[in-house]
Amino acid sequence: MAAAAAAVGLAAVGAGIAGAGTAAASVAAYPCGYSSQGMDAHYRHCADSFILIRADWDTGTHYTTCVGPWGEVPLYHDGPHRQVNAYYVPKAPALMQNIHGEWICRTGQPDWP
C-alpha cells in the first residue's frame, strides 16, 4: 500500500516508475545548462533567478538572451549553421514588469564580449 502511494506521488511530479504492470515513462528533460541534440541545442536554467546567456554560432558570431527562472531556451540551427555553445555570463539581463506586476525578460538584451 505504501509503495503504491509513493508511486502515485512520484507520478504526480512527473517521475517515471517502472514496476509490475506499468511501463517506464520516458521523461525527456534537458539537463541544466547547455545541451546539444544534433543540429539543434537547448539551454535550461535551473534556479529562481533571471540570467543572461551568450550563445555562440559556428560562424564565430554570438548573441545574448535572457532566461527566466527555471526557463528553457531552444537554440535552433539556421540553415547549415548551428549554435555550438551557450553559457551564463555575469551581467544582469534587461528586465521589465508586465501589466500584472511580474518581472519578465525584455526583448533587447545587453551584449557580452
Tab-separated table of C-alpha atoms in Angstrom:
chain	number	residue	atom	x	y	z
A	1	MET	CA	0.000	0.000	0.000
A	2	ALA	CA	2.777	2.449	0.898
A	3	ALA	CA	4.650	1.614	-2.333
A	4	ALA	CA	1.538	2.305	-4.399
A	5	ALA	CA	1.019	5.652	-2.644
A	6	ALA	CA	4.655	6.577	-3.234
A	7	ALA	CA	4.344	5.664	-6.923
A	8	VAL	CA	1.243	7.852	-7.262
A	9	GLY	CA	3.058	10.733	-5.529
A	10	LEU	CA	6.100	10.388	-7.778
A	11	ALA	CA	3.943	10.120	-10.883
A	12	ALA	CA	2.223	13.357	-9.879
A	13	VAL	CA	5.546	15.178	-10.083
A	14	GLY	CA	6.482	13.594	-13.379
A	15	ALA	CA	8.828	10.824	-12.278
A	16	GLY	CA	8.651	7.619	-14.276
A	17	ILE	CA	8.013	4.490	-12.210
A	18	ALA	CA	8.604	1.014	-13.633
A	19	GLY	CA	7.055	-1.936	-11.916
A	20	ALA	CA	4.732	-4.860	-12.396
A	21	GLY	CA	2.070	-3.907	-14.889
A	22	THR	CA	3.471	-0.433	-15.584
A	23	ALA	CA	5.560	0.926	-18.397
A	24	ALA	CA	8.517	3.171	-17.702
A	25	ALA	CA	7.659	6.744	-18.620
A	26	SER	CA	10.234	8.383	-20.848
A	27	VAL	CA	10.964	11.800	-19.436
A	28	ALA	CA	12.891	13.854	-21.973
A	29	ALA	CA	14.018	16.594	-19.621
A	30	TYR	CA	17.065	18.534	-20.665
A	31	PRO	CA	19.958	18.814	-18.197
A	32	CYS	CA	20.739	22.162	-16.590
A	33	GLY	CA	22.884	24.368	-18.818
A	34	TYR	CA	23.741	23.775	-22.467
A	35	SER	CA	22.931	20.536	-24.251
A	36	SER	CA	23.098	19.647	-27.933
A	37	GLN	CA	20.735	17.445	-29.911
A	38	GLY	CA	22.229	17.077	-33.388
A	39	MET	CA	21.844	20.333	-35.329
A	40	ASP	CA	19.818	21.981	-32.548
A	41	ALA	CA	20.651	22.695	-28.936
A	42	HIS	CA	18.949	23.791	-25.735
A	43	TYR	CA	19.773	25.849	-22.636
A	44	ARG	CA	17.966	25.097	-19.358
A	45	HIS	CA	18.262	27.398	-16.330
A	46	CYS	CA	17.787	25.595	-13.018
A	47	ALA	CA	17.371	28.377	-10.445
A	48	ASP	CA	14.922	31.005	-9.194
A	49	SER	CA	16.553	33.939	-10.974
A	50	PHE	CA	16.818	35.656	-14.332
A	51	ILE	CA	20.145	35.231	-16.112
A	52	LEU	CA	21.840	36.402	-19.276
A	53	ILE	CA	23.359	33.760	-21.540
A	54	ARG	CA	25.628	34.082	-24.540
A	55	ALA	CA	25.033	31.735	-27.485
A	56	ASP	CA	27.849	31.122	-29.979
A	57	TRP	CA	27.319	30.240	-33.646
A	58	ASP	CA	29.652	28.001	-35.626
A	59	THR	CA	30.382	31.070	-37.791
A	60	GLY	CA	32.146	32.824	-34.894
A	61	THR	CA	29.306	35.268	-34.179
A	62	HIS	CA	27.250	35.341	-30.983
A	63	TYR	CA	24.240	36.909	-29.298
A	64	THR	CA	22.858	37.176	-25.784
A	65	THR	CA	19.426	36.335	-24.460
A	66	CYS	CA	17.638	36.317	-21.130
A	67	VAL	CA	16.431	33.129	-19.460
A	68	GLY	CA	13.810	33.304	-16.728
A	69	PRO	CA	13.571	31.240	-13.539
A	70	TRP	CA	13.516	27.520	-14.378
A	71	GLY	CA	13.305	28.524	-18.037
A	72	GLU	CA	14.359	26.736	-21.181
A	73	VAL	CA	15.585	28.278	-24.436
A	74	PRO	CA	15.707	26.310	-27.683
A	75	LEU	CA	18.787	27.065	-29.785
A	76	TYR	CA	17.731	26.165	-33.312
A	77	HIS	CA	20.023	25.879	-36.325
A	78	ASP	CA	19.797	28.373	-39.182
A	79	GLY	CA	20.222	26.567	-42.478
A	80	PRO	CA	23.644	24.895	-42.406
A	81	HIS	CA	24.750	26.881	-39.342
A	82	ARG	CA	24.222	25.791	-35.769
A	83	GLN	CA	24.726	27.162	-32.297
A	84	VAL	CA	27.722	25.405	-30.782
A	85	ASN	CA	27.659	26.661	-27.192
A	86	ALA	CA	25.644	28.722	-24.737
A	87	TYR	CA	26.672	29.764	-21.257
A	88	TYR	CA	25.837	32.064	-18.350
A	89	VAL	CA	27.545	35.461	-18.365
A	90	PRO	CA	27.979	37.589	-15.226
A	91	LYS	CA	25.919	40.533	-16.440
A	92	ALA	CA	22.364	41.381	-15.386
A	93	PRO	CA	19.718	40.834	-18.061
A	94	ALA	CA	17.336	43.627	-19.056
A	95	LEU	CA	14.011	43.079	-17.288
A	96	MET	CA	10.636	44.808	-17.179
A	97	GLN	CA	7.355	44.365	-15.345
A	98	ASN	CA	4.289	43.245	-17.256
A	99	ILE	CA	0.794	44.613	-16.603
A	100	HIS	CA	0.341	42.052	-13.801
A	101	GLY	CA	3.460	43.261	-11.986
A	102	GLU	CA	5.514	40.169	-12.874
A	103	TRP	CA	9.156	40.518	-13.925
A	104	ILE	CA	9.889	39.315	-17.461
A	105	CYS	CA	12.804	39.467	-19.903
A	106	ARG	CA	12.925	42.450	-22.258
A	107	THR	CA	13.225	41.777	-25.966
A	108	GLY	CA	16.600	43.507	-26.306
A	109	GLN	CA	19.452	42.306	-24.120
A	110	PRO	CA	22.921	43.743	-23.419
A	111	ASP	CA	25.833	42.243	-25.357
A	112	TRP	CA	28.679	40.326	-23.764
A	113	PRO	CA	32.143	40.168	-25.336
